[in-house]
């Protein structure tokens, strides 16, 4: 009779541990997929912005053909944005892109005809909309990373998470906080 009670307790204990591992694994998978989805949203918006850049450059080039260094910097920043594979690479590309866009808008300020161009105004509006979507996607991604990393670090999950194949993810952070300490001043 005592052996049967001990076996019953062991079975209940094994079932409880199994249910815990099952729910922990499924929770981590769910969070991991959510973070992957959020990263995908960021890359879609970065690609959308990168697709707008050549049109913007072509529009500005029509008015400011002698500003070749600005156009080269924008092209390099666009290429780096498209090729970014990780949050750290994307953050570095973001810094480069922000600097390049500031330069191109600074050039645009010198050309009143350009500022009045319907094509330029439409591209500017689409770019602002895309920037808002990128910021939203970044917040969503960082929120998912926060949830995943918290779940992985909590005890006793921290014991099992790495054994189950889950690791902490990187936040999408600005590599140079001083670069965004003050908003860019763009006047049209």
PDB file of C-alpha atoms in Angstrom:
ATOM      1  CA  UNK A   1       0.000   0.000   0.000  1.00  0.00           C
ATOM      2  CA  UNK A   2       2.852   2.419   0.844  1.00  0.00           C
ATOM      3  CA  UNK A   3       4.569   1.586  -2.446  1.00  0.00           C
ATOM      4  CA  UNK A   4       1.357   2.379  -4.337  1.00  0.00           C
ATOM      5  CA  UNK A   5       1.121   5.810  -2.645  1.00  0.00           C
ATOM      6  CA  UNK A   6       4.769   6.567  -3.467  1.00  0.00           C
ATOM      7  CA  UNK A   7       4.243   5.518  -7.094  1.00  0.00           C
ATOM      8  CA  UNK A   8       1.075   7.659  -7.242  1.00  0.00           C
ATOM      9  CA  UNK A   9       2.950  10.690  -5.894  1.00  0.00           C
ATOM     10  CA  UNK A  10       5.783  10.151  -8.401  1.00  0.00           C
ATOM     11  CA  UNK A  11       3.283   9.863 -11.274  1.00  0.00           C
ATOM     12  CA  UNK A  12       1.541  13.082 -10.194  1.00  0.00           C
ATOM     13  CA  UNK A  13       4.930  14.812  -9.868  1.00  0.00           C
ATOM     14  CA  UNK A  14       6.060  13.633 -13.331  1.00  0.00           C
ATOM     15  CA  UNK A  15       2.733  14.725 -14.869  1.00  0.00           C
ATOM     16  CA  UNK A  16       2.983  18.156 -13.170  1.00  0.00           C
ATOM     17  CA  UNK A  17       6.539  18.646 -14.451  1.00  0.00           C
ATOM     18  CA  UNK A  18       5.444  17.500 -17.907  1.00  0.00           C
ATOM     19  CA  UNK A  19       2.537  19.952 -17.955  1.00  0.00           C
ATOM     20  CA  UNK A  20       4.853  22.745 -16.767  1.00  0.00           C
ATOM     21  CA  UNK A  21       7.433  21.990 -19.493  1.00  0.00           C
ATOM     22  CA  UNK A  22       4.699  21.701 -22.114  1.00  0.00           C
ATOM     23  CA  UNK A  23       3.128  25.057 -21.185  1.00  0.00           C
ATOM     24  CA  UNK A  24       6.531  26.750 -20.865  1.00  0.00           C
ATOM     25  CA  UNK A  25       7.654  25.459 -24.248  1.00  0.00           C
ATOM     26  CA  UNK A  26       4.411  26.499 -25.953  1.00  0.00           C
ATOM     27  CA  UNK A  27       4.558  29.936 -24.333  1.00  0.00           C
ATOM     28  CA  UNK A  28       8.141  30.461 -25.472  1.00  0.00           C
ATOM     29  CA  UNK A  29       7.312  29.282 -28.992  1.00  0.00           C
ATOM     30  CA  UNK A  30       4.403  31.730 -29.115  1.00  0.00           C
ATOM     31  CA  UNK A  31       6.570  34.626 -27.975  1.00  0.00           C
ATOM     32  CA  UNK A  32       9.373  33.630 -30.330  1.00  0.00           C
ATOM     33  CA  UNK A  33       6.985  33.590 -33.294  1.00  0.00           C
ATOM     34  CA  UNK A  34       5.575  36.973 -32.229  1.00  0.00           C
ATOM     35  CA  UNK A  35       9.099  38.447 -32.174  1.00  0.00           C
ATOM     36  CA  UNK A  36       9.843  36.928 -35.593  1.00  0.00           C
ATOM     37  CA  UNK A  37       6.609  38.431 -36.926  1.00  0.00           C
ATOM     38  CA  UNK A  38       7.509  41.831 -35.477  1.00  0.00           C
ATOM     39  CA  UNK A  39      10.972  41.667 -37.052  1.00  0.00           C
ATOM     40  CA  UNK A  40       9.329  40.833 -40.360  1.00  0.00           C
ATOM     41  CA  UNK A  41       7.122  43.920 -40.001  1.00  0.00           C
ATOM     42  CA  UNK A  42      10.210  46.064 -39.445  1.00  0.00           C
ATOM     43  CA  UNK A  43      11.957  44.668 -42.505  1.00  0.00           C
ATOM     44  CA  UNK A  44       8.841  45.236 -44.636  1.00  0.00           C
ATOM     45  CA  UNK A  45       8.696  48.892 -43.592  1.00  0.00           C
ATOM     46  CA  UNK A  46      12.443  49.377 -44.046  1.00  0.00           C
ATOM     47  CA  UNK A  47      12.105  47.887 -47.542  1.00  0.00           C
ATOM     48  CA  UNK A  48       9.165  50.181 -48.285  1.00  0.00           C
ATOM     49  CA  UNK A  49      11.229  53.192 -47.263  1.00  0.00           C
ATOM     50  CA  UNK A  50      14.187  51.923 -49.258  1.00  0.00           C
ATOM     51  CA  UNK A  51      11.909  51.656 -52.298  1.00  0.00           C
ATOM     52  CA  UNK A  52      10.796  55.282 -51.846  1.00  0.00           C
ATOM     53  CA  UNK A  53      14.356  56.600 -51.618  1.00  0.00           C
ATOM     54  CA  UNK A  54      15.293  56.222 -55.333  1.00  0.00           C
ATOM     55  CA  UNK A  55      12.187  58.184 -56.341  1.00  0.00           C
ATOM     56  CA  UNK A  56      13.015  60.883 -53.820  1.00  0.00           C
ATOM     57  CA  UNK A  57      16.621  61.013 -54.985  1.00  0.00           C
ATOM     58  CA  UNK A  58      15.563  61.214 -58.646  1.00  0.00           C
ATOM     59  CA  UNK A  59      13.165  64.034 -57.859  1.00  0.00           C
ATOM     60  CA  UNK A  60      15.788  66.017 -55.964  1.00  0.00           C
ATOM     61  CA  UNK A  61      18.462  65.226 -58.585  1.00  0.00           C
ATOM     62  CA  UNK A  62      16.342  66.950 -61.195  1.00  0.00           C
ATOM     63  CA  UNK A  63      16.780  70.196 -59.272  1.00  0.00           C
ATOM     64  CA  UNK A  64      20.191  69.728 -57.638  1.00  0.00           C
ATOM     65  CA  UNK A  65      22.438  67.849 -60.024  1.00  0.00           C
ATOM     66  CA  UNK A  66      25.675  69.066 -58.411  1.00  0.00           C
ATOM     67  CA  UNK A  67      24.946  67.435 -55.010  1.00  0.00           C
ATOM     68  CA  UNK A  68      26.447  64.057 -55.919  1.00  0.00           C
ATOM     69  CA  UNK A  69      27.940  63.342 -52.449  1.00  0.00           C
ATOM     70  CA  UNK A  70      24.484  63.587 -50.871  1.00  0.00           C
ATOM     71  CA  UNK A  71      23.041  61.184 -53.419  1.00  0.00           C
ATOM     72  CA  UNK A  72      25.893  58.717 -52.921  1.00  0.00           C
ATOM     73  CA  UNK A  73      25.357  58.754 -49.147  1.00  0.00           C
ATOM     74  CA  UNK A  74      21.652  58.122 -49.589  1.00  0.00           C
ATOM     75  CA  UNK A  75      22.373  55.234 -51.954  1.00  0.00           C
ATOM     76  CA  UNK A  76      24.862  53.694 -49.499  1.00  0.00           C
ATOM     77  CA  UNK A  77      22.423  54.080 -46.607  1.00  0.00           C
ATOM     78  CA  UNK A  78      19.661  52.470 -48.664  1.00  0.00           C
ATOM     79  CA  UNK A  79      21.890  49.492 -49.528  1.00  0.00           C
ATOM     80  CA  UNK A  80      22.883  49.043 -45.888  1.00  0.00           C
ATOM     81  CA  UNK A  81      19.225  49.179 -44.806  1.00  0.00           C
ATOM     82  CA  UNK A  82      18.220  46.515 -47.306  1.00  0.00           C
ATOM     83  CA  UNK A  83      21.074  44.201 -46.336  1.00  0.00           C
ATOM     84  CA  UNK A  84      20.587  44.471 -42.536  1.00  0.00           C
ATOM     85  CA  UNK A  85      19.936  41.026 -41.042  1.00  0.00           C
ATOM     86  CA  UNK A  86      19.912  41.697 -37.307  1.00  0.00           C
ATOM     87  CA  UNK A  87      18.585  44.417 -35.015  1.00  0.00           C
ATOM     88  CA  UNK A  88      22.128  45.710 -34.451  1.00  0.00           C
ATOM     89  CA  UNK A  89      22.795  45.958 -38.194  1.00  0.00           C
ATOM     90  CA  UNK A  90      19.396  47.557 -38.754  1.00  0.00           C
ATOM     91  CA  UNK A  91      20.048  50.118 -36.003  1.00  0.00           C
ATOM     92  CA  UNK A  92      23.371  51.047 -37.590  1.00  0.00           C
ATOM     93  CA  UNK A  93      21.694  51.328 -40.988  1.00  0.00           C
ATOM     94  CA  UNK A  94      18.958  53.471 -39.397  1.00  0.00           C
ATOM     95  CA  UNK A  95      21.550  55.957 -38.143  1.00  0.00           C
ATOM     96  CA  UNK A  96      23.107  56.150 -41.572  1.00  0.00           C
ATOM     97  CA  UNK A  97      19.705  56.523 -43.243  1.00  0.00           C
ATOM     98  CA  UNK A  98      18.613  59.299 -40.879  1.00  0.00           C
ATOM     99  CA  UNK A  99      21.793  61.256 -41.607  1.00  0.00           C
ATOM    100  CA  UNK A 100      21.365  60.730 -45.348  1.00  0.00           C
ATOM    101  CA  UNK A 101      17.735  61.856 -45.283  1.00  0.00           C
ATOM    102  CA  UNK A 102      18.657  64.957 -43.291  1.00  0.00           C
ATOM    103  CA  UNK A 103      21.193  65.787 -45.995  1.00  0.00           C
ATOM    104  CA  UNK A 104      18.779  65.302 -48.857  1.00  0.00           C
ATOM    105  CA  UNK A 105      16.118  67.431 -47.162  1.00  0.00           C
ATOM    106  CA  UNK A 106      18.727  70.092 -46.455  1.00  0.00           C
ATOM    107  CA  UNK A 107      19.509  70.158 -50.180  1.00  0.00           C
ATOM    108  CA  UNK A 108      15.795  70.365 -50.955  1.00  0.00           C
ATOM    109  CA  UNK A 109      15.472  73.480 -48.776  1.00  0.00           C
ATOM    110  CA  UNK A 110      17.709  75.358 -51.206  1.00  0.00           C
ATOM    111  CA  UNK A 111      15.329  74.770 -54.131  1.00  0.00           C
ATOM    112  CA  UNK A 112      11.907  76.440 -53.771  1.00  0.00           C
ATOM    113  CA  UNK A 113      10.684  74.883 -57.037  1.00  0.00           C
ATOM    114  CA  UNK A 114      11.433  71.445 -55.621  1.00  0.00           C
ATOM    115  CA  UNK A 115       9.536  72.187 -52.429  1.00  0.00           C
ATOM    116  CA  UNK A 116       6.513  73.107 -54.535  1.00  0.00           C
ATOM    117  CA  UNK A 117       6.757  69.972 -56.693  1.00  0.00           C
ATOM    118  CA  UNK A 118       3.716  67.744 -56.298  1.00  0.00           C
ATOM    119  CA  UNK A 119       5.863  64.636 -56.776  1.00  0.00           C
ATOM    120  CA  UNK A 120       8.283  65.726 -54.044  1.00  0.00           C
ATOM    121  CA  UNK A 121       5.438  66.565 -51.660  1.00  0.00           C
ATOM    122  CA  UNK A 122       3.807  63.187 -52.272  1.00  0.00           C
ATOM    123  CA  UNK A 123       7.106  61.361 -51.697  1.00  0.00           C
ATOM    124  CA  UNK A 124       7.692  63.383 -48.556  1.00  0.00           C
ATOM    125  CA  UNK A 125       4.236  62.428 -47.242  1.00  0.00           C
ATOM    126  CA  UNK A 126       4.811  58.752 -48.013  1.00  0.00           C
ATOM    127  CA  UNK A 127       8.205  58.896 -46.331  1.00  0.00           C
ATOM    128  CA  UNK A 128       6.737  60.463 -43.182  1.00  0.00           C
ATOM    129  CA  UNK A 129       4.009  57.795 -43.143  1.00  0.00           C
ATOM    130  CA  UNK A 130       6.616  55.064 -43.566  1.00  0.00           C
ATOM    131  CA  UNK A 131       8.775  56.508 -40.774  1.00  0.00           C
ATOM    132  CA  UNK A 132       5.734  56.393 -38.476  1.00  0.00           C
ATOM    133  CA  UNK A 133       5.126  52.760 -39.432  1.00  0.00           C
ATOM    134  CA  UNK A 134       8.787  51.896 -38.807  1.00  0.00           C
ATOM    135  CA  UNK A 135       8.583  53.442 -35.330  1.00  0.00           C
ATOM    136  CA  UNK A 136       5.407  51.514 -34.598  1.00  0.00           C
ATOM    137  CA  UNK A 137       6.946  48.254 -35.839  1.00  0.00           C
ATOM    138  CA  UNK A 138      10.036  48.888 -33.702  1.00  0.00           C
ATOM    139  CA  UNK A 139       7.889  49.405 -30.601  1.00  0.00           C
ATOM    140  CA  UNK A 140       5.953  46.211 -31.329  1.00  0.00           C
ATOM    141  CA  UNK A 141       9.198  44.273 -31.893  1.00  0.00           C
ATOM    142  CA  UNK A 142      10.838  45.605 -28.735  1.00  0.00           C
ATOM    143  CA  UNK A 143       7.694  44.794 -26.730  1.00  0.00           C
ATOM    144  CA  UNK A 144       7.791  41.210 -28.002  1.00  0.00           C
ATOM    145  CA  UNK A 145      11.503  40.935 -27.238  1.00  0.00           C
ATOM    146  CA  UNK A 146      10.868  42.279 -23.733  1.00  0.00           C
ATOM    147  CA  UNK A 147       8.181  39.647 -23.109  1.00  0.00           C
ATOM    148  CA  UNK A 148      10.307  36.815 -24.522  1.00  0.00           C
ATOM    149  CA  UNK A 149      13.456  37.832 -22.643  1.00  0.00           C
ATOM    150  CA  UNK A 150      11.516  38.256 -19.399  1.00  0.00           C
ATOM    151  CA  UNK A 151       9.927  34.829 -19.753  1.00  0.00           C
ATOM    152  CA  UNK A 152      13.329  33.262 -20.473  1.00  0.00           C
ATOM    153  CA  UNK A 153      14.966  34.947 -17.480  1.00  0.00           C
ATOM    154  CA  UNK A 154      12.264  34.098 -14.919  1.00  0.00           C
ATOM    155  CA  UNK A 155      12.909  31.239 -12.539  1.00  0.00           C
ATOM    156  CA  UNK A 156      12.460  28.290 -13.154  1.00  0.00           C
ATOM    157  CA  UNK A 157      12.131  29.011 -16.885  1.00  0.00           C
ATOM    158  CA  UNK A 158      15.773  30.095 -16.986  1.00  0.00           C
ATOM    159  CA  UNK A 159      16.736  26.508 -16.136  1.00  0.00           C
ATOM    160  CA  UNK A 160      14.780  24.979 -19.010  1.00  0.00           C
ATOM    161  CA  UNK A 161      14.625  27.681 -21.707  1.00  0.00           C
ATOM    162  CA  UNK A 162      18.135  27.267 -23.085  1.00  0.00           C
ATOM    163  CA  UNK A 163      17.789  23.483 -22.976  1.00  0.00           C
ATOM    164  CA  UNK A 164      14.594  23.841 -24.994  1.00  0.00           C
ATOM    165  CA  UNK A 165      16.459  25.893 -27.610  1.00  0.00           C
ATOM    166  CA  UNK A 166      15.380  29.419 -26.673  1.00  0.00           C
ATOM    167  CA  UNK A 167      17.737  32.328 -26.225  1.00  0.00           C
ATOM    168  CA  UNK A 168      17.323  35.987 -25.512  1.00  0.00           C
ATOM    169  CA  UNK A 169      16.813  38.301 -28.474  1.00  0.00           C
ATOM    170  CA  UNK A 170      18.360  41.718 -29.092  1.00  0.00           C
ATOM    171  CA  UNK A 171      16.305  44.880 -28.848  1.00  0.00           C
ATOM    172  CA  UNK A 172      16.197  47.195 -31.847  1.00  0.00           C
ATOM    173  CA  UNK A 173      18.009  50.102 -30.248  1.00  0.00           C
ATOM    174  CA  UNK A 174      19.557  53.231 -31.597  1.00  0.00           C
ATOM    175  CA  UNK A 175      23.306  52.742 -31.789  1.00  0.00           C
ATOM    176  CA  UNK A 176      24.030  56.439 -31.316  1.00  0.00           C
ATOM    177  CA  UNK A 177      21.551  58.051 -28.863  1.00  0.00           C
ATOM    178  CA  UNK A 178      23.155  61.481 -29.333  1.00  0.00           C
ATOM    179  CA  UNK A 179      22.147  61.418 -32.993  1.00  0.00           C
ATOM    180  CA  UNK A 180      18.464  61.447 -32.069  1.00  0.00           C
ATOM    181  CA  UNK A 181      18.670  63.557 -28.917  1.00  0.00           C
ATOM    182  CA  UNK A 182      17.335  66.492 -30.905  1.00  0.00           C
ATOM    183  CA  UNK A 183      14.745  66.172 -33.644  1.00  0.00           C
ATOM    184  CA  UNK A 184      15.897  67.088 -37.130  1.00  0.00           C
ATOM    185  CA  UNK A 185      14.668  70.471 -38.310  1.00  0.00           C
ATOM    186  CA  UNK A 186      13.301  70.153 -41.794  1.00  0.00           C
ATOM    187  CA  UNK A 187      11.416  73.050 -43.281  1.00  0.00           C
ATOM    188  CA  UNK A 188       9.545  73.006 -46.543  1.00  0.00           C
TER     189      UNK A 188
END
